[in-house]
PDB file of C-alpha atoms in Angstrom:
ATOM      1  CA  UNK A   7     114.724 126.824  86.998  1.00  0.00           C
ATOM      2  CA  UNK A   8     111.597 128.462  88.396  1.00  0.00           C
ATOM      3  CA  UNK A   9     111.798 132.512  88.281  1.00  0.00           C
ATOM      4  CA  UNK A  10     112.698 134.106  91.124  1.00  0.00           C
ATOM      5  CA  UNK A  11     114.082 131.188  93.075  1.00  0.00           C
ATOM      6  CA  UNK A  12     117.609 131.387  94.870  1.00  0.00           C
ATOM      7  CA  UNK A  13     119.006 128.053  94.567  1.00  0.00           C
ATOM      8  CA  UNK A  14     122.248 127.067  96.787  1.00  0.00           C
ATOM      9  CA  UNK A  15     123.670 124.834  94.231  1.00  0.00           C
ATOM     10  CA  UNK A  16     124.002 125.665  90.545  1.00  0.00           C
ATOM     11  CA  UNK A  17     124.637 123.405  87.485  1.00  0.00           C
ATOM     12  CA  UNK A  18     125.350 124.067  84.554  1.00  0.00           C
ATOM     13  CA  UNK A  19     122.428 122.690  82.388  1.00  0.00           C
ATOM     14  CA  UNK A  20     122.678 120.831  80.434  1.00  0.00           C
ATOM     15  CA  UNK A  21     125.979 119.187  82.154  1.00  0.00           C
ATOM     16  CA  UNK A  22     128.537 117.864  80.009  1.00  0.00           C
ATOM     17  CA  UNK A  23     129.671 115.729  82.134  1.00  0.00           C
ATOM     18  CA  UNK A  24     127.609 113.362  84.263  1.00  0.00           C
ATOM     19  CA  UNK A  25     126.868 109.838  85.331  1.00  0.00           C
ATOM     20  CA  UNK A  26     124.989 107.858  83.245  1.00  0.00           C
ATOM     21  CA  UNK A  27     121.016 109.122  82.976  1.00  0.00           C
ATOM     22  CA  UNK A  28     118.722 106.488  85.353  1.00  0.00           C
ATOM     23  CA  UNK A  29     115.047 107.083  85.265  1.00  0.00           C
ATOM     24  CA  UNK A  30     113.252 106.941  88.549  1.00  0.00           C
ATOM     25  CA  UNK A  31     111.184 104.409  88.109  1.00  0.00           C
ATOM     26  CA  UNK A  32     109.480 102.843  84.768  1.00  0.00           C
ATOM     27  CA  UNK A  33     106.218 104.572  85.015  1.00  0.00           C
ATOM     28  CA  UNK A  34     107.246 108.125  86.201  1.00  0.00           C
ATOM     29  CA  UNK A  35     108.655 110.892  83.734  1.00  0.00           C
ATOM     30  CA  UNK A  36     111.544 111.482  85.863  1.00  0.00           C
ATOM     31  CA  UNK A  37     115.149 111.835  85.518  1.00  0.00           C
ATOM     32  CA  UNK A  38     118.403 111.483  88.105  1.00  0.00           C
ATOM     33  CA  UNK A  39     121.659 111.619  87.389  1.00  0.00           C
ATOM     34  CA  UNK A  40     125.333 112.486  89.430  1.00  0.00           C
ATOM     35  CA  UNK A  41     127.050 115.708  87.707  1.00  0.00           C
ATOM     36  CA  UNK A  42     129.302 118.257  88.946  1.00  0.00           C
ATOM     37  CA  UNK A  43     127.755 121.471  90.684  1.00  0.00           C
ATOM     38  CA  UNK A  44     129.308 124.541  92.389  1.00  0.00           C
ATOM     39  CA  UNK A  45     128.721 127.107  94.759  1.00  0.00           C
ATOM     40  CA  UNK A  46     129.552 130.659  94.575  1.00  0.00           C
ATOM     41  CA  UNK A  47     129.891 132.405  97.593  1.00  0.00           C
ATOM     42  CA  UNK A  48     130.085 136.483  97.974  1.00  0.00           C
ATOM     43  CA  UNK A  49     133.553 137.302 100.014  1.00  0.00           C
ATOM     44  CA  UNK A  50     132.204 140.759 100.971  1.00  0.00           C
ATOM     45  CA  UNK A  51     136.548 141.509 102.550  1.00  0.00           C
ATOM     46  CA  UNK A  52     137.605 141.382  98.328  1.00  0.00           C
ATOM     47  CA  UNK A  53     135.328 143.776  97.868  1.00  0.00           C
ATOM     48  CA  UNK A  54     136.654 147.793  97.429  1.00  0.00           C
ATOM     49  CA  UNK A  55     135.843 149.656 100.258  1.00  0.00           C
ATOM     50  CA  UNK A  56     132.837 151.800  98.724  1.00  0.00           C
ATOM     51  CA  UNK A  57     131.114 148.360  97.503  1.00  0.00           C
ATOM     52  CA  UNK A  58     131.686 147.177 100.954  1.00  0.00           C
ATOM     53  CA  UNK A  59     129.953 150.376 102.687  1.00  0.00           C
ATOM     54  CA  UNK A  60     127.233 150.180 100.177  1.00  0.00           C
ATOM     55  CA  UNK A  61     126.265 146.308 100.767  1.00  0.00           C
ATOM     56  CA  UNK A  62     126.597 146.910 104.866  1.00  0.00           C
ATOM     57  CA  UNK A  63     124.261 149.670 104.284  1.00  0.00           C
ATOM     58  CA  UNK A  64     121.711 147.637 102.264  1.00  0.00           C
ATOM     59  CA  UNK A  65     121.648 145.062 104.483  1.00  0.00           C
ATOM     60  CA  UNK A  66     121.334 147.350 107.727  1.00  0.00           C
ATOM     61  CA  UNK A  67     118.325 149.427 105.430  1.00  0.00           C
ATOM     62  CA  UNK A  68     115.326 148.224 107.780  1.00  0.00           C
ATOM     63  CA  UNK A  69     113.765 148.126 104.319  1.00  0.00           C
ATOM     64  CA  UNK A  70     114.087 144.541 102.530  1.00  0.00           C
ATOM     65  CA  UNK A  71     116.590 146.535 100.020  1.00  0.00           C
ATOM     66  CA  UNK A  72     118.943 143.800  99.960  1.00  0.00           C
ATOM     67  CA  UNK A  73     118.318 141.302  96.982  1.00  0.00           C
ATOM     68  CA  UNK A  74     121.281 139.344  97.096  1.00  0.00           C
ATOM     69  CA  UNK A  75     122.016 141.887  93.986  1.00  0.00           C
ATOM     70  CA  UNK A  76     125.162 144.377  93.769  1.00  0.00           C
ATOM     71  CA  UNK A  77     125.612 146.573  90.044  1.00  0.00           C
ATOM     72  CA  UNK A  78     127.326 143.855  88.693  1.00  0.00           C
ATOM     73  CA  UNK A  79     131.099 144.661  87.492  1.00  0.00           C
ATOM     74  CA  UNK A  80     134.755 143.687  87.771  1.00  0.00           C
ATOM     75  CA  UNK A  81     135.209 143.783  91.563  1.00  0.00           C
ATOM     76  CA  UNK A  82     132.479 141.999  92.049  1.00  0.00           C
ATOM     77  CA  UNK A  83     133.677 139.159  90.473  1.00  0.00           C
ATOM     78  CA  UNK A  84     137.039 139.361  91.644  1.00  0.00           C
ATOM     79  CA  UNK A  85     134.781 139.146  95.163  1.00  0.00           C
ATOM     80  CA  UNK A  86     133.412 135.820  94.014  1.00  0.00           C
ATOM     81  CA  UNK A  87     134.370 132.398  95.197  1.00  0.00           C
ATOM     82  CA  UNK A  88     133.215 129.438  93.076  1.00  0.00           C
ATOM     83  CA  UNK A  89     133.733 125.818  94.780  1.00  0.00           C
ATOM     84  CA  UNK A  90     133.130 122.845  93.081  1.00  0.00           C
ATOM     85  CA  UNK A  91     130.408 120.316  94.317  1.00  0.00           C
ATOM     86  CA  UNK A  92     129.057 117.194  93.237  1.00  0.00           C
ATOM     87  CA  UNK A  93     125.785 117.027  93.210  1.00  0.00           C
ATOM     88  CA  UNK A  94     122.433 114.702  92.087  1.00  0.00           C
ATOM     89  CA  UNK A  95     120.269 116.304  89.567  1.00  0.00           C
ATOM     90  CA  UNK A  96     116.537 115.802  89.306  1.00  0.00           C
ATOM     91  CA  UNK A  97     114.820 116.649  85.400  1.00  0.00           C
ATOM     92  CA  UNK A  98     111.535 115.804  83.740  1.00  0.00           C
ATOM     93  CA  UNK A  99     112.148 112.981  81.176  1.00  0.00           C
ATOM     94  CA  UNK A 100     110.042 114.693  78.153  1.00  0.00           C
ATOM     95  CA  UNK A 101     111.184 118.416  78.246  1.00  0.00           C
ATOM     96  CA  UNK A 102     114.527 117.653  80.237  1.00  0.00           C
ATOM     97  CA  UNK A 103     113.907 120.420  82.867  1.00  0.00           C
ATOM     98  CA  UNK A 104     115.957 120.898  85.891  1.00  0.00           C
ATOM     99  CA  UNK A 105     113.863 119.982  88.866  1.00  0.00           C
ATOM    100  CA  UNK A 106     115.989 120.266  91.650  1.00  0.00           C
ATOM    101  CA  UNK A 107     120.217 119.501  92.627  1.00  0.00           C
ATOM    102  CA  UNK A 108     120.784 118.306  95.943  1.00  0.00           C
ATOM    103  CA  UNK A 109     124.825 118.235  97.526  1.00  0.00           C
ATOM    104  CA  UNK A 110     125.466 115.509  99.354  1.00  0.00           C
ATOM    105  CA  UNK A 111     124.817 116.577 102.413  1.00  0.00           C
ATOM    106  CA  UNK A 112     121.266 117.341 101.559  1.00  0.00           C
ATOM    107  CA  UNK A 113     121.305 113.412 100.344  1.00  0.00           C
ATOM    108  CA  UNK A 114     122.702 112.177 103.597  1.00  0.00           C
ATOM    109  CA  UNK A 115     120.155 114.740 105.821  1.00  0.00           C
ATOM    110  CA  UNK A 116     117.179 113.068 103.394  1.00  0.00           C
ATOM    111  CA  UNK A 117     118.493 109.777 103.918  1.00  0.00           C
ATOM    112  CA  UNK A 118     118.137 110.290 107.675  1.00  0.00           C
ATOM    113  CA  UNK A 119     114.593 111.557 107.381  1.00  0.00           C
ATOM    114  CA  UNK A 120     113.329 108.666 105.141  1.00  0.00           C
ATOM    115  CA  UNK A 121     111.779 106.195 108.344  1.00  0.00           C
ATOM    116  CA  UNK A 122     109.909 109.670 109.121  1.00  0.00           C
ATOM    117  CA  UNK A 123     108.464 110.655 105.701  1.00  0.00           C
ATOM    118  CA  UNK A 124     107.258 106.742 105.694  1.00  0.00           C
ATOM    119  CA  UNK A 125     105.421 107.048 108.335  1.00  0.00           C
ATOM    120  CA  UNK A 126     103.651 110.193 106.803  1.00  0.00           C
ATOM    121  CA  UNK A 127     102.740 108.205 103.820  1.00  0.00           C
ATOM    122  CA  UNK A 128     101.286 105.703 106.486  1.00  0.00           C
ATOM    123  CA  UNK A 129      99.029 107.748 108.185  1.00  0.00           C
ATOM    124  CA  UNK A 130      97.993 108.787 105.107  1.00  0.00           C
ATOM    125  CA  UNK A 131      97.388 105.504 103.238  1.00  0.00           C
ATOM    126  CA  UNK A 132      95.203 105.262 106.288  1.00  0.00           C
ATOM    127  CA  UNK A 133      93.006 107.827 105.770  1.00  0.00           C
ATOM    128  CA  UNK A 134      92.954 107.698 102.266  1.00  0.00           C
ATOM    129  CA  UNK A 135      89.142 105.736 102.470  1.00  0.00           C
ATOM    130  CA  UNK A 136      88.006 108.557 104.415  1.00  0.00           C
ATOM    131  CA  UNK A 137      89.399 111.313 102.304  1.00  0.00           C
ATOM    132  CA  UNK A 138      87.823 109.566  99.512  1.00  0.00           C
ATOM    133  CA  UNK A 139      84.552 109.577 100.968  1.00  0.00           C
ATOM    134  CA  UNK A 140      84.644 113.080 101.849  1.00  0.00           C
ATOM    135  CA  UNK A 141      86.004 114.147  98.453  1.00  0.00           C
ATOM    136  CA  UNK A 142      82.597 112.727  96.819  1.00  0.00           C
ATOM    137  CA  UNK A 143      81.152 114.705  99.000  1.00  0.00           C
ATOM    138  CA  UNK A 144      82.228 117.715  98.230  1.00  0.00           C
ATOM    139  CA  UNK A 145      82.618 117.093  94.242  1.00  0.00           C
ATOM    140  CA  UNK A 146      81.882 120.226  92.196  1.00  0.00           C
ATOM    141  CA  UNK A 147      78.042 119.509  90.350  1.00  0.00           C
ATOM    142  CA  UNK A 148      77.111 121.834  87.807  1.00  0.00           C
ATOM    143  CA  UNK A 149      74.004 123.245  87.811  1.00  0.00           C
ATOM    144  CA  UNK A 150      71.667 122.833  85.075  1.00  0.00           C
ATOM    145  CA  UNK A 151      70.358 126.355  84.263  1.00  0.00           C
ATOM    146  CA  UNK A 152      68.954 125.744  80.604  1.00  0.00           C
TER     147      UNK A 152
END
């Protein structure tokens, strides 16, 4: 997981259980498999009232304050709501790192957008001759300075 990054949908890595591994196609490095995710979900009303005041204030703070972060402790995760997901998980084939986990809603919404992202790689494959002409162009030549 990249540093820094807020992800929706956690797994727990590596998953225990899972759907058999596939690999994305014979000459990439990539793996995707089915496994079970979950969300968890901040229900700021189980929170104590002085935990409450202090997250409406951070959030309110017209300074970015709020991190998504609260002094972790007890309450806190009594405030927590985990729900389980199903999800498909995306890792390099060599090292086994998580790429990405999509939900199944993100599947279906990417499943929708597939005749548009063709078209991309269309336009693209079109001006790929072009590109290529303008990339020797512009190729880096060292100078000789001997």
């Amino acid at each position: 997981m990249q540093r820094g990054r807020h992800r929706w949908v956690h797994i727990d890595y590596p998953p225990r259980k899972r759907s058999t591994v596939k690999k994305l196609h014979e000459s990439h490095d990539k793996l995707i498999f089915v496994c079970q995710g979950y969300r968890d979900r901040l229900l700021s009303e189980k929170l104590p009232p002085e935990l409450q005041k202090r997250l409406q204030e951070l959030k309110d703070s017209p300074v970015p304050l709020y991190d998504r972060r609260l002094p972790w402790s007890q309450d806190l995760q009594k405030a927590i709501q985990r729900t389980a997901v199903p999800c498909v998980a995306f890792a390099t084939g060599r090292t086994h790192h998580l790429l990405e986990a999509f939900t199944m809603e993100e599947v279906f919404a990417l499943e929708k957008l597939v005749p548009e992202i063709l078209q991309g790689f269309a336009e693209l494959n079109k001006r790929l001759p072009e590109d290529a002409k303008d990339a020797a162009k512009t190729r880096h030549r060292p100078l000789d300075l001997k």
